[in-house]
Structure formats: C-alpha cells, structure tokens
mmCIF file of C-alpha atoms and ligand atoms in Angstrom:
data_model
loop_
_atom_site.group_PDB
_atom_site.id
_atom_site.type_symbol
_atom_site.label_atom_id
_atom_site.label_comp_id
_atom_site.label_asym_id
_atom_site.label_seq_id
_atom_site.Cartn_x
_atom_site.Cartn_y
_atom_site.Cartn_z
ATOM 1 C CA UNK O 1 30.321 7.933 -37.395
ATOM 2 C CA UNK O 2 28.631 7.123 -40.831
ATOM 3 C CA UNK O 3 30.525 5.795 -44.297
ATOM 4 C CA UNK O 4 27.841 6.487 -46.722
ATOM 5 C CA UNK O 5 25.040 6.506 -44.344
ATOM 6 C CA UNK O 6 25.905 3.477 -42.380
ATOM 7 C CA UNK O 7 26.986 3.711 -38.773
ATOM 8 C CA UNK O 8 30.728 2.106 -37.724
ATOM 9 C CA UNK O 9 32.956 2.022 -35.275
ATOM 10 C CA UNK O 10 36.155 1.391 -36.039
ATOM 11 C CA UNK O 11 36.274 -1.426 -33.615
ATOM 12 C CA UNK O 12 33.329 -3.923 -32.277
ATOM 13 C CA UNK O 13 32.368 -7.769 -31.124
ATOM 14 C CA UNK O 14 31.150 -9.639 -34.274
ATOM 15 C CA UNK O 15 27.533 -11.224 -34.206
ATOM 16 C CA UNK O 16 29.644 -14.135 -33.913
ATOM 17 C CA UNK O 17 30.043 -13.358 -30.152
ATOM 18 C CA UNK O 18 33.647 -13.829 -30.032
ATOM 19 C CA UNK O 19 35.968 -12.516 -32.949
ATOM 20 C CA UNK O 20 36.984 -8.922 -33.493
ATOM 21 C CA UNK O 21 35.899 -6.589 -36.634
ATOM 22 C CA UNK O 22 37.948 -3.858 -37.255
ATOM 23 C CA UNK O 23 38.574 -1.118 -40.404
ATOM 24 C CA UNK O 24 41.618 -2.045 -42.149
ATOM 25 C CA UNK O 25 42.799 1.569 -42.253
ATOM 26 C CA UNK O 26 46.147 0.274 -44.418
ATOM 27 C CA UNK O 27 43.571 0.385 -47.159
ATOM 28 C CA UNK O 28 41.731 3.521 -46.907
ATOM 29 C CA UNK O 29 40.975 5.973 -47.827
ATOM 30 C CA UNK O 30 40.929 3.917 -51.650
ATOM 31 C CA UNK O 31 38.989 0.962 -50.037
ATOM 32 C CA UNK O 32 36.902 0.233 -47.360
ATOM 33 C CA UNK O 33 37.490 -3.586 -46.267
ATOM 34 C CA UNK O 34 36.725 -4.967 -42.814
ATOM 35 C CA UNK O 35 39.439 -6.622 -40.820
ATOM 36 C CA UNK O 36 38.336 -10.316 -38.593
ATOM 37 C CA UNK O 37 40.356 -10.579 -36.065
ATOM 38 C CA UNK O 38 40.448 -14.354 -34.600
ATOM 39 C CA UNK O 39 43.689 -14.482 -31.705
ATOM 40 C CA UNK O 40 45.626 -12.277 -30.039
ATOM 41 C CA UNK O 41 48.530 -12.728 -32.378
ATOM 42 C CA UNK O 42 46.545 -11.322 -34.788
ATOM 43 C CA UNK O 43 44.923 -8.924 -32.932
ATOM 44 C CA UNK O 44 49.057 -7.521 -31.666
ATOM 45 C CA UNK O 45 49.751 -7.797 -35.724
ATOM 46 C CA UNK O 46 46.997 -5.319 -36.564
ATOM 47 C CA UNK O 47 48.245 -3.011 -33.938
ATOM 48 C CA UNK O 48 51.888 -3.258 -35.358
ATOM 49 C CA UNK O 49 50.995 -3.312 -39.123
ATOM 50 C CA UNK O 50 48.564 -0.127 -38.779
ATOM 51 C CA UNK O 51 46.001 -1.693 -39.483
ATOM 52 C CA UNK O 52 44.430 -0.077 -36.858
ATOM 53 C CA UNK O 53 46.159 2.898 -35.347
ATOM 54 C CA UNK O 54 45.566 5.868 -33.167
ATOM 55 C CA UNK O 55 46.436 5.994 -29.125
ATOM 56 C CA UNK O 56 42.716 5.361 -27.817
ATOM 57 C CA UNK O 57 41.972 2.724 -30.512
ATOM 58 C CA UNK O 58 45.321 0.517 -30.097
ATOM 59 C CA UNK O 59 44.655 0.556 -26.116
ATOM 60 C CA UNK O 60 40.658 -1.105 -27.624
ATOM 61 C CA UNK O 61 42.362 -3.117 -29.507
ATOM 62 C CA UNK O 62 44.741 -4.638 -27.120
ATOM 63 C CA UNK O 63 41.881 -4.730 -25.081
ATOM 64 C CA UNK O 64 39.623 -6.893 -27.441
ATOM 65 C CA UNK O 65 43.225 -9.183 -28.166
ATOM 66 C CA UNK O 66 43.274 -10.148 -24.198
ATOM 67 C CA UNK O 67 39.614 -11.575 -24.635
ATOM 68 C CA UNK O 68 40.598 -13.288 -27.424
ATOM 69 C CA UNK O 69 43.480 -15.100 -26.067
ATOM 70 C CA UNK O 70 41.287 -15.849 -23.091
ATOM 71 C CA UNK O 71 38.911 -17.771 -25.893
ATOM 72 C CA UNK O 72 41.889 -19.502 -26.765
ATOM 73 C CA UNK O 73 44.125 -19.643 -23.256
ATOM 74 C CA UNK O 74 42.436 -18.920 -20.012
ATOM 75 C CA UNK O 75 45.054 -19.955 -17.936
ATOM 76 C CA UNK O 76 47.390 -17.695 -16.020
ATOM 77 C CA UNK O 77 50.411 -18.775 -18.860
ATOM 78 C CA UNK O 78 47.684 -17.812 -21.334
ATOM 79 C CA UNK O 79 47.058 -13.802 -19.454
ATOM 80 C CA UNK O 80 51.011 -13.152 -18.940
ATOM 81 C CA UNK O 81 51.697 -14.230 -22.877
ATOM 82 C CA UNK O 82 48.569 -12.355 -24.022
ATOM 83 C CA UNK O 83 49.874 -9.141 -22.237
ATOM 84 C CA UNK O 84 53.676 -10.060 -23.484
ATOM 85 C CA UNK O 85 52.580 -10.532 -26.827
ATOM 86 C CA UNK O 86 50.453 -7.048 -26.521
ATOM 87 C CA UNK O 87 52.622 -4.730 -24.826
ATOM 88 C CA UNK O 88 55.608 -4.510 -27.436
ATOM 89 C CA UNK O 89 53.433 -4.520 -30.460
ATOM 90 C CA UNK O 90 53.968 -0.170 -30.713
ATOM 91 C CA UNK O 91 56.171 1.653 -27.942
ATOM 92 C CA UNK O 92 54.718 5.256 -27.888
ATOM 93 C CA UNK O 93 50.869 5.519 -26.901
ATOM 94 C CA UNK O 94 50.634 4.571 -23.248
ATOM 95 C CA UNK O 95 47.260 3.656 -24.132
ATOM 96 C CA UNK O 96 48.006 -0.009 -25.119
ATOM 97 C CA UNK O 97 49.576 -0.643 -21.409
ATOM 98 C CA UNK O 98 46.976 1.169 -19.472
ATOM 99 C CA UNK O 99 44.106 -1.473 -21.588
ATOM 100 C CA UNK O 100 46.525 -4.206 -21.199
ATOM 101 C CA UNK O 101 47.184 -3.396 -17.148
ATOM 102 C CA UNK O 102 43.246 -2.967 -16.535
ATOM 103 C CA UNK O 103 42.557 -6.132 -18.103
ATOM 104 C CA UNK O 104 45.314 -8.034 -16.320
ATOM 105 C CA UNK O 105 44.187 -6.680 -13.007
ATOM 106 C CA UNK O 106 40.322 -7.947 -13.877
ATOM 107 C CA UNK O 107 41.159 -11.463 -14.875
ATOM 108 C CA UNK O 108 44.286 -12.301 -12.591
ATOM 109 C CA UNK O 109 41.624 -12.806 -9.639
ATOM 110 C CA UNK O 110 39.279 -14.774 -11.390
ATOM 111 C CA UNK O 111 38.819 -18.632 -12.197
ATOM 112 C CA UNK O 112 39.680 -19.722 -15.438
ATOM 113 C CA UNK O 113 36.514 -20.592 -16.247
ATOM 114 C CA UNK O 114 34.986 -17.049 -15.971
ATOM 115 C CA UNK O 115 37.715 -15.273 -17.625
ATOM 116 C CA UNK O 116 37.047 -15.282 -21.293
ATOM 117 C CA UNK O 117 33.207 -13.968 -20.449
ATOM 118 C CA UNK O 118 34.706 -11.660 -18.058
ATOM 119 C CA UNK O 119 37.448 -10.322 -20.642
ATOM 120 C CA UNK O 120 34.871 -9.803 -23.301
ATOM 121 C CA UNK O 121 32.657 -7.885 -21.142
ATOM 122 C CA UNK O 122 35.367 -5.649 -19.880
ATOM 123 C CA UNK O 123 37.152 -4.960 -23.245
ATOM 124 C CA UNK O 124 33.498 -3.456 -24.928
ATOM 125 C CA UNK O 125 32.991 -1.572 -21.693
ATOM 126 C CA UNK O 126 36.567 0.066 -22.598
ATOM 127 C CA UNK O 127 35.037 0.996 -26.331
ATOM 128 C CA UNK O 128 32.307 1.745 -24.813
ATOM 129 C CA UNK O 129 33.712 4.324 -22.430
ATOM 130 C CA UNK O 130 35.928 5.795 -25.119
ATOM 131 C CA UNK O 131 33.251 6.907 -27.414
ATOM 132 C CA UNK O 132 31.725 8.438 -23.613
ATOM 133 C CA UNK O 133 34.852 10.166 -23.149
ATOM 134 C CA UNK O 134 35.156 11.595 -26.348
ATOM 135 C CA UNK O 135 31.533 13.105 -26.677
ATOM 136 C CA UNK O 136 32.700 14.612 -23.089
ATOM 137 C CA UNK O 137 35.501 16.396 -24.942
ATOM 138 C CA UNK O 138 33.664 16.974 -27.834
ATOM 139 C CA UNK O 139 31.487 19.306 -25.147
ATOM 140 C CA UNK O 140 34.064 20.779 -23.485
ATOM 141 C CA UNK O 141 36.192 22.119 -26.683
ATOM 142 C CA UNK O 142 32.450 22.772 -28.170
ATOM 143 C CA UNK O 143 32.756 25.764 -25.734
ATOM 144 C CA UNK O 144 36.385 27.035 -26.758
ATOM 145 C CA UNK O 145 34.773 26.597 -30.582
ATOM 146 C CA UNK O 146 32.263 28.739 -29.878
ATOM 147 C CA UNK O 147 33.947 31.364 -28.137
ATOM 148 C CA UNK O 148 35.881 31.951 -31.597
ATOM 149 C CA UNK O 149 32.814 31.728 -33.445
ATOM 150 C CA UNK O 150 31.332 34.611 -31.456
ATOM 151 C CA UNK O 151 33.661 36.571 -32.727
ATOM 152 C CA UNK O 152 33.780 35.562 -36.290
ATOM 153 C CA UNK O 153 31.509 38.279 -38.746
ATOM 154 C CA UNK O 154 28.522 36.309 -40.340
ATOM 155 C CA UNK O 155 28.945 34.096 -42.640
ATOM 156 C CA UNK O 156 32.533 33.397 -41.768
ATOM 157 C CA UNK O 157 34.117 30.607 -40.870
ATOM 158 C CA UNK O 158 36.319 28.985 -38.197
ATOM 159 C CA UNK O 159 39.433 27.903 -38.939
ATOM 160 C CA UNK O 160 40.741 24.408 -36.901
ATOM 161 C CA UNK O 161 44.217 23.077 -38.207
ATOM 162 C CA UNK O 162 44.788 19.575 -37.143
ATOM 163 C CA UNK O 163 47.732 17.091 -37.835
ATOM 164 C CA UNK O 164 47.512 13.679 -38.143
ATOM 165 C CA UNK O 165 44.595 11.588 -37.535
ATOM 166 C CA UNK O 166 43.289 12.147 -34.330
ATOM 167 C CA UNK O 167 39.530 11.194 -35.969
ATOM 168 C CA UNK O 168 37.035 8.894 -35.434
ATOM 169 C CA UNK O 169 39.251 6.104 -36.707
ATOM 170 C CA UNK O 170 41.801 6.784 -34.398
ATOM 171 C CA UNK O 171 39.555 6.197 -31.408
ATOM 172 C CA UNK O 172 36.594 4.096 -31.093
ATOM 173 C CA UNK O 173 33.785 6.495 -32.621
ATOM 174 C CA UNK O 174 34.183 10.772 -32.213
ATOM 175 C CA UNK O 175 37.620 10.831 -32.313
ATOM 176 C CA UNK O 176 39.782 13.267 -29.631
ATOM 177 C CA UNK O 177 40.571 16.600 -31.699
ATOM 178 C CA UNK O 178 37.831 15.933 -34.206
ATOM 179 C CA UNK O 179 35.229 15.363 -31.584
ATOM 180 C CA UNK O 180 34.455 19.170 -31.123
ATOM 181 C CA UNK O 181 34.884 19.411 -34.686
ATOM 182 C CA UNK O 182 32.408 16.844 -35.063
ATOM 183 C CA UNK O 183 29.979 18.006 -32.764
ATOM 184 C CA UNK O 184 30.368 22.219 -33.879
ATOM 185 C CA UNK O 185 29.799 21.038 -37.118
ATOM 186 C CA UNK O 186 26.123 19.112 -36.012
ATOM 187 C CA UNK O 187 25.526 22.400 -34.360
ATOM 188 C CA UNK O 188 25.400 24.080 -37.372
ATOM 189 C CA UNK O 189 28.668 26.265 -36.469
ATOM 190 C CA UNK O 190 30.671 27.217 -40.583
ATOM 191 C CA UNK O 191 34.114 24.735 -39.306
ATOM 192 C CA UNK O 192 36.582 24.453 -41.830
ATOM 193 C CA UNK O 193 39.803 22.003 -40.919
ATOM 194 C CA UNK O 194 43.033 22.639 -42.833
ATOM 195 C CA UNK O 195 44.147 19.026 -42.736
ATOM 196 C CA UNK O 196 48.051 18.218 -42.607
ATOM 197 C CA UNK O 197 49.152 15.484 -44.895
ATOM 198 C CA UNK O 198 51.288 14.140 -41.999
ATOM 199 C CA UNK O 199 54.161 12.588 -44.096
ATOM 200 C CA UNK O 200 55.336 10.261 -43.797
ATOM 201 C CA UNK O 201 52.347 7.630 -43.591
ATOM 202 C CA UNK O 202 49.666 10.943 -44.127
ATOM 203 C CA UNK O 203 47.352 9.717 -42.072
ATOM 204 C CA UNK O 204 46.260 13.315 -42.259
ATOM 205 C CA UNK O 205 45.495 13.207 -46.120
ATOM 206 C CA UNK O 206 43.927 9.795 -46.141
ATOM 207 C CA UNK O 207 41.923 8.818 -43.157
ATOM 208 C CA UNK O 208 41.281 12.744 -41.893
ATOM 209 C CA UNK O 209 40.353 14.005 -44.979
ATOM 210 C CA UNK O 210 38.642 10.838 -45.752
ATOM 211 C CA UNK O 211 36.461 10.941 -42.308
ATOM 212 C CA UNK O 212 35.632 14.852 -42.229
ATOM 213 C CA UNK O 213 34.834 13.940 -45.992
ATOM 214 C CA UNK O 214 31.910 11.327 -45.071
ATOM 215 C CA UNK O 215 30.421 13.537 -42.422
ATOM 216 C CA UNK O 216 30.460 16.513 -45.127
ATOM 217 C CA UNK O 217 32.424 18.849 -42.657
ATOM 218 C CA UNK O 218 34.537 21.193 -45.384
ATOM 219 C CA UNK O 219 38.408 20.838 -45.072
ATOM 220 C CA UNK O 220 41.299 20.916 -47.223
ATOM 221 C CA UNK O 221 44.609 19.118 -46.951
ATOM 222 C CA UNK O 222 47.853 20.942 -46.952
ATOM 223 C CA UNK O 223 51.137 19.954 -47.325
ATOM 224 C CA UNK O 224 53.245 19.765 -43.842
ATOM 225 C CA UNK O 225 54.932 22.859 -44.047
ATOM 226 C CA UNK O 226 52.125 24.879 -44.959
ATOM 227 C CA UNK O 227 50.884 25.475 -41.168
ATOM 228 C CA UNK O 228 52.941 28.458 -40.359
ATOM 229 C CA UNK O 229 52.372 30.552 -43.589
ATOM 230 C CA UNK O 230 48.694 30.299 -42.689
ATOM 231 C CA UNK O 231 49.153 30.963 -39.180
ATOM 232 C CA UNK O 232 50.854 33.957 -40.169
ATOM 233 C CA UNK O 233 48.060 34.929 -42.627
ATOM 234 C CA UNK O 234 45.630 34.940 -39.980
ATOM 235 C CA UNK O 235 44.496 31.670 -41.541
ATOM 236 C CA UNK O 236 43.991 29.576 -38.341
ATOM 237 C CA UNK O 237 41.796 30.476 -35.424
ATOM 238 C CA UNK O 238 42.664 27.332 -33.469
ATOM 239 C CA UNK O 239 44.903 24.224 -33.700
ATOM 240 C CA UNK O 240 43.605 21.064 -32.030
ATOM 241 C CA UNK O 241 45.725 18.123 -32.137
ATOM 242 C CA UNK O 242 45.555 14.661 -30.523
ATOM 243 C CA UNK O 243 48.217 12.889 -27.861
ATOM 244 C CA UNK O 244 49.530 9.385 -27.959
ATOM 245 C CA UNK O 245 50.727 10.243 -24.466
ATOM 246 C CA UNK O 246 50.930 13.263 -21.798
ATOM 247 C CA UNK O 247 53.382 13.405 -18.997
ATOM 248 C CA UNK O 248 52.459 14.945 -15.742
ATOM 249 C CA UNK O 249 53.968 18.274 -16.476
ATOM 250 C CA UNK O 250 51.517 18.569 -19.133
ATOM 251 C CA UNK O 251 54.442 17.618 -22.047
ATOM 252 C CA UNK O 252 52.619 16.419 -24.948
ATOM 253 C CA UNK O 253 53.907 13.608 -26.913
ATOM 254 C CA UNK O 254 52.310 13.159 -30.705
ATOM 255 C CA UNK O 255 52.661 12.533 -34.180
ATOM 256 C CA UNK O 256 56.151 13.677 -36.031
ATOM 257 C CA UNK O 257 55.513 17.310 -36.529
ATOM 258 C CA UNK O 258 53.272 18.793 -34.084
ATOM 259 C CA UNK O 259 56.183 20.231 -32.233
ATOM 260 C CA UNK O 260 56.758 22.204 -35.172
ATOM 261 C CA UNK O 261 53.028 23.400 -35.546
ATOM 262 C CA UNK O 262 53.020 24.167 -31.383
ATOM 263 C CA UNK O 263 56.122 26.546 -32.370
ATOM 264 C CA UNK O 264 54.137 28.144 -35.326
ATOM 265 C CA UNK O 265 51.236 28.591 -33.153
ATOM 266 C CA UNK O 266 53.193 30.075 -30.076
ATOM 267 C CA UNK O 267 55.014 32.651 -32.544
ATOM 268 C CA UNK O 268 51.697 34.062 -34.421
ATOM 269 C CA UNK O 269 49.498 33.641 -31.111
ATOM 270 C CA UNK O 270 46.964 30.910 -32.410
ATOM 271 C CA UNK O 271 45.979 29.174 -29.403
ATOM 272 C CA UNK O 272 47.181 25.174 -29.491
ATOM 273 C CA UNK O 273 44.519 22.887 -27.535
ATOM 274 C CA UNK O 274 45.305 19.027 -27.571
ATOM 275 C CA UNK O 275 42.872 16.657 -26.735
ATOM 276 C CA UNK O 276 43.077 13.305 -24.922
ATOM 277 C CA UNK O 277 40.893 10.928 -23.187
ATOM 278 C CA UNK O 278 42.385 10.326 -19.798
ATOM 279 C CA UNK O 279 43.929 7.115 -20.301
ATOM 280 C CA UNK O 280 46.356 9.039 -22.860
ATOM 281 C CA UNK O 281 48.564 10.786 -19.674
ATOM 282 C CA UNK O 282 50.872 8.876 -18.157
ATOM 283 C CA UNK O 283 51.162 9.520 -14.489
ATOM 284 C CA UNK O 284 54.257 7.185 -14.036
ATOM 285 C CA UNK O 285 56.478 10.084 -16.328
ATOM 286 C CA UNK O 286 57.428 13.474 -15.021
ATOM 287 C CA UNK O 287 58.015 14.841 -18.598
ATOM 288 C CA UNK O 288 58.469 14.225 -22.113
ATOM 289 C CA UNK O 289 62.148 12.633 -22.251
ATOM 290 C CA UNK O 290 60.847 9.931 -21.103
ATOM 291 C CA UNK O 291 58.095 9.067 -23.578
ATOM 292 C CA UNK O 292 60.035 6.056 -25.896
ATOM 293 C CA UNK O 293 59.483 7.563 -29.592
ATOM 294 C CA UNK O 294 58.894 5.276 -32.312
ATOM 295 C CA UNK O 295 61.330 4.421 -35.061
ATOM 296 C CA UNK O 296 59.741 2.985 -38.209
ATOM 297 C CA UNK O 297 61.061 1.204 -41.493
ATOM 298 C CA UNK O 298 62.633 3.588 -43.823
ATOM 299 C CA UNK O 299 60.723 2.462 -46.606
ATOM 300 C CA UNK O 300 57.560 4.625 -45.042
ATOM 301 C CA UNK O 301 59.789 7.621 -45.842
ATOM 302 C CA UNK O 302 61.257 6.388 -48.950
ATOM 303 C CA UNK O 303 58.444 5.239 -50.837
ATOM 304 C CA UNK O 304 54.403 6.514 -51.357
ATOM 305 C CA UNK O 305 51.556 4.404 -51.858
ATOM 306 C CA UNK O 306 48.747 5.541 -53.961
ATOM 307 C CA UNK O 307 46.085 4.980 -56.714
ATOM 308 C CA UNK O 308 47.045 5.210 -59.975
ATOM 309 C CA UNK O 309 44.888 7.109 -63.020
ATOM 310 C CA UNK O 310 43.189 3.309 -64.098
ATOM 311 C CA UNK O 311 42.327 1.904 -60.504
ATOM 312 C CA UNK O 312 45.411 0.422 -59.604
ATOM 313 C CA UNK O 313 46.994 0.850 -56.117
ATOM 314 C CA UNK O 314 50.787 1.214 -56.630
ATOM 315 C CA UNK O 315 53.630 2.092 -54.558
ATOM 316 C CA UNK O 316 56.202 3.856 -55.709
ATOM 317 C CA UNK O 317 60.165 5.254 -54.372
ATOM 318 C CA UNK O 318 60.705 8.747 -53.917
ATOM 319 C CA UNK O 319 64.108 9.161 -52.867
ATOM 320 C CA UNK O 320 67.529 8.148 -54.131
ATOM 321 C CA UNK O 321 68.164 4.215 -53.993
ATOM 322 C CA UNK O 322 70.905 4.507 -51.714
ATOM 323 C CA UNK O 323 70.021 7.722 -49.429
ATOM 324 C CA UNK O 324 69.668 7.041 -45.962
ATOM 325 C CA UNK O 325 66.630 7.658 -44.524
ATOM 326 C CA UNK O 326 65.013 8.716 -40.827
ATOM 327 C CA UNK O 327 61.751 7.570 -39.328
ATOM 328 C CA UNK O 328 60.994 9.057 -36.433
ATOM 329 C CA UNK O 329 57.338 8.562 -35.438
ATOM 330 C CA UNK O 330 56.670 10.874 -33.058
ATOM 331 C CA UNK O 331 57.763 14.258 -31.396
ATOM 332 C CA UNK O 332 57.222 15.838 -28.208
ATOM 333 C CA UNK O 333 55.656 19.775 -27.745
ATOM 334 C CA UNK O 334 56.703 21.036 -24.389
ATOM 335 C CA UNK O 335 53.977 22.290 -21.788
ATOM 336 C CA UNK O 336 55.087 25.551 -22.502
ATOM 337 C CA UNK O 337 53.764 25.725 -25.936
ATOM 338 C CA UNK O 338 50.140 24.028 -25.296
ATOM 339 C CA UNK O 339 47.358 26.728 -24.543
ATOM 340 C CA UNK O 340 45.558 23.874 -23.123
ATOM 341 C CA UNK O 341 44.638 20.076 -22.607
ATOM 342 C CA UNK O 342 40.596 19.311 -23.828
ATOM 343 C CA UNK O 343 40.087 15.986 -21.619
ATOM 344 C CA UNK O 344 36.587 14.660 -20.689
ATOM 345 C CA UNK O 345 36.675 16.261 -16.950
ATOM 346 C CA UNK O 346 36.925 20.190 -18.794
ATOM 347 C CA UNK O 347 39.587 22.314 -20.341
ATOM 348 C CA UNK O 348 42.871 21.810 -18.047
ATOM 349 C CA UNK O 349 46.329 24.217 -17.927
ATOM 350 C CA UNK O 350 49.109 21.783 -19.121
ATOM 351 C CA UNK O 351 50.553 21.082 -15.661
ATOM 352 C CA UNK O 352 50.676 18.791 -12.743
ATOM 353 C CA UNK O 353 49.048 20.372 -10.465
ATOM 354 C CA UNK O 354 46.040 20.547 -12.983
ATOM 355 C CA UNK O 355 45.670 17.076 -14.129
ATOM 356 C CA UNK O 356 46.199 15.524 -10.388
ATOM 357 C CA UNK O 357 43.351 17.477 -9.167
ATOM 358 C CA UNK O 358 41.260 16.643 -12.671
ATOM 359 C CA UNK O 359 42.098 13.067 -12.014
ATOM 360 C CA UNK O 360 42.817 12.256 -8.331
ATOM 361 C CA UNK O 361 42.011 8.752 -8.985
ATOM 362 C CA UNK O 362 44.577 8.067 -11.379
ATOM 363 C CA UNK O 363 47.216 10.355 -9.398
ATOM 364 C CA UNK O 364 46.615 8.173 -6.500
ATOM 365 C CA UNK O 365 47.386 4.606 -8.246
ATOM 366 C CA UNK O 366 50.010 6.001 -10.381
ATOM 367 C CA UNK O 367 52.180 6.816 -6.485
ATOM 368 C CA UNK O 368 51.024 3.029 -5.360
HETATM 369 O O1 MRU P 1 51.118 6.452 -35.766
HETATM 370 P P1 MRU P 1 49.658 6.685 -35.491
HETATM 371 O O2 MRU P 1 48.835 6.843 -36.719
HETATM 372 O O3 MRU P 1 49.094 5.629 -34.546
HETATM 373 O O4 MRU P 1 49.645 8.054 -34.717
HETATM 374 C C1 MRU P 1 48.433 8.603 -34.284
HETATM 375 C C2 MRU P 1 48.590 9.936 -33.682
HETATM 376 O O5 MRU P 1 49.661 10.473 -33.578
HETATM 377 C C3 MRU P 1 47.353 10.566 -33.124
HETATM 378 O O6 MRU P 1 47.453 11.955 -33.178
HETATM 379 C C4 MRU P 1 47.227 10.155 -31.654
HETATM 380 O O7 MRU P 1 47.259 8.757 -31.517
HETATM 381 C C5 MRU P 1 45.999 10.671 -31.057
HETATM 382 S S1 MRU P 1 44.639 9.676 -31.537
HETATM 383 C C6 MRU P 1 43.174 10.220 -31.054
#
C-alpha cells in the first residue's frame, strides 16, 4: 500500500541483504519512522513491544527473526533458542508458531552452512505468500461487497464496520478485512468503513484510520460502543473483522470487543464475515476455550498517548491512581454468531467440516 505515494510493506529484507525493516507502528499514526531490525532478540522485542502487530505480520516477523539468528547462530543450539526466544514473545495469534514451526522444519535438515541462505529465502517467500493470500480474499469478499452494492440506490454507499486493525499494517501488504475494502474501493464501488477506536491501544483510530486515510477510502472512527446504535439504525450493511486465531469449529478468536459487535450484528441481522489467511486457524484446537488470551500491562488501560495542540507527543492517566485495572487482549465470538469465514480458498460456513475440506492439507498434518 502507498504512504504519500510511496509503496511499503510493513515488513521487507533491507538492500543490505540481511537485516529486517519494519514500520514502527508504536509511533503512528503521528510519525512515520522505520524500524532495523539486526537479531532475533530484537526481532522477538518488536513483536512483544507492538512495534509490529497484527496475527499475519507477527507470524512474518518471527519468520524474518529465525533468519536472523541463523546470520548470527546456525547451529542446531542456535534454531531451538531462535524458536524459544520467538514463540513466547505474544500468546494469542497462532500465526507466530505456525512461521516459527515451518521454519524449524526447513532448516532442522539442512547443514549449517546452508541455513542462513535457506532461512532468508523461506521467510520472504512467507511475506510473499501473505500479500498472495490476501489479494485472494480481497477477491472472494469483493463478491459478498458487491452483492450489497447491487442493492444499494445510486449514489449510495456501503457501509463496512471493522474493529481493530486488521489493515495493511497488520499483515504484510492488503491486510485481511481491509483487503476487500481495499480492492471495492479500486473498483470504484462508494465504501465507507465506520472504524472502531478499539480501546484500549485503538489500533482502530490510529493505524485503521490512518491506512484507509492514505489510500483516500472515506471512513470515520467511532467510539467502541457506538456499533450497535448504528446497527440498529440500519447504519451497517456488513461487518468484516480480522482473526488472530480460528478453531476448527469455526470459533473466532480476535481483538477485545468483537464478541460484542458479533452479538450486535446477530441481534439487528447485519451479516458478520471475518477474514483470515489460512495460517490464522488452528487445527490442533477444537474450539475457542482453548485459544490462551492475552493479558497486558494495566497502564494500556489506564493511561492514553497522544499529540498535544504544539507537536508534542504526551501520555497522559485517565483513571483513578489507585483503581485496579483489566487488560484483557482478546475475546472469542462463537461460530454461531459468524455469517461466514473470507479465507483465500472462497467464502467458508464457520465449521469443521468446512475448513477440513477447504484445507485438506493442513487437516491432514494437524492429525499427524
Ligand atoms: O493486539 P494486536 O494489535 O496484534 O491485535 C490485532 C488484531 O486483533 C487483528 O484483528 C488480528 O490480528 C487480525 S490481523 C489481520
């Protein structure tokens, strides 16, 4: 995607050949500053810190950490600590152990000697095939766009909610619920995206906002619990939503909140479509108990960040010294409540039977 008419990703190899450049999304959407990324410690703090965030693009990043421990530690010692020093850096999107698994199971085999080529190679193939997968979704939930839009009087235009950031940023390039946005948009389809604030780190009002922003799609940002009064205004046509993980009865695990916007949506009859690439499900879970939800500092919930009237960036506490405070990080929407799951092999009911014959493949190594 383009910030102001220059093409990122939010990930990539630097001309250097071997260290990692990433969007420091801590900063956005008040600065734009570019993140190196030298070792894989560094590589597992951006993943814990936020500095880069989102299911598909912490799996990436793991990813491009392995092939730089491999620069520094080809050994087998070095693949087990890389992956050990990976693997705990955030619980909840089962996309940073299916990167770190398929680059364990590349390099174990190999000399030492070809590894860190080897790890390189196979960690831009996985950004690679992200940004594939995604313009697959963006197709398939193109179609469910359009079938609103058919029905929409001239002129008019088609309301997505979304929560979160399930963007470009949160993925390599395209993004997972904004990818159909994305692509409607190019079409020349009239999308507007009411755009959750998503407390309590509002991803939603800085890096959504900020990315439909730079592409020029229209949107507006809403507080949290504004969802359901618009649903009930006939203000939403669709909700699309991303996944940090999917069990295989089609449970749907996600940011804080989405539960809430699922039951919204299933009470006013606005279909709720989430989209994931398939290395979001997780094939080893048979529902969403068993997802391991994030707890985060307190201080995310007790204190806001923002710029001030002269420039500055300031951050500033909100609630009672003294008050306890909860941070759950994510939720999880039961099957029930999901209209339907946009993945890059078409437009699948939220159940097992569903995803194992989408993906036989991954069914199949899940049982092994
Ligand atoms: O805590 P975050 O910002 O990593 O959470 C991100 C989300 O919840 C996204 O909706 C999810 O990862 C899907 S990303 C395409």
């Amino acid at each position: 995607m383009k910030v102001d008419g220059k093409h990122y990703r939010s990930i990539w190899l630097e001309p250097d050949g071997w260290s990692v450049g990433a969007i420091d999304q801590r900063r956005l959407p008040h600065e734009f500053v570019i993140a190196r990324l030298t070792n894989c410690a560094e590589a597992a703090d951006a993943i814990r810190s936020m500095l880069v965030r989102g299911a598909p693009l912490i799996g990436a990043t793991a990813a491009f950490g392995m092939a730089l421990a491999m620069h520094e530690d080809a050994s087998d010692a070095g693949i087990e600590r890389a992956y050990q020093t990976l693997i705990v850096a955030r619980p909840t999107a089962i996309n940073l152990k299916w990167a770190l698994d398929e680059m364990r199971a590349v390099l174990r085999p190999l000399d030492p000697s070809a590894r860190a080529q080897v790890a390189y190679a196979r960690a831009g193939a996985i950004a690679d095939e992200d940004v594939v997968i995604n313009q697959g979704m963006a197709r398939n939930g193109l179609a469910l766009i359009e079938t609103i839009a058919a029905r929409k009087k001239a002129g008019e235009a088609i309301n997505v909610l979304t929560h979160c950031n399930a963007g470009w940023l949160a993925t390599v390039d395209w993004g997972t619920a904004t990818a159909p946005i994305y692509l409607a948009h190019d079409r020349g389809h009239k999308v507007h995206v009411w755009v959750d604030e998503t407390r309590p780190r509002n991803q939603g009002a800085s890096l959504t906002a900020w990315e439909l922003g730079h592409h020029g799609v229209p949107h507006t940002v809403i507080p949290d619990n504004t969802g359901g009064h618009l649903m009930q205004h006939g203000m939403v046509d669709l909700v699309i939503v991303g996944t940090d993980r999917v069990a295989v009865n089609g449970d749907v695990c996600n940011k804080i909140g989405t539960y809430l916007k699922a039951l919204a949506a299933f009470d006013n009859g606005v279909p709720f479509y989430v989209a994931l690439p398939s290395p979001t499900i997780d094939f080893n879970i048979s529902d969403g108990r068993q997802v391991p939800i994030e707890q985060r500092g307190g201080e995310e919930v007790a204190a806001m960040t923002g710029r001030t009237a002269d420039g500055r960036i300031e951050t500033v506490r909100i609630v009672p010294e003294g008050s306890p405070v909860a941070n759950y990080a994510f939720d999880v929407t039961p099957a029930r409540l999901v209209t339907g799951l946009i993945t890059e092999r078409g437009v699948l009911k939220p159940e097992r039977m569903a995803l194992a014959a989408a993906f036989p493949e991954r069914m199949a190594s899940a049982a092994e």
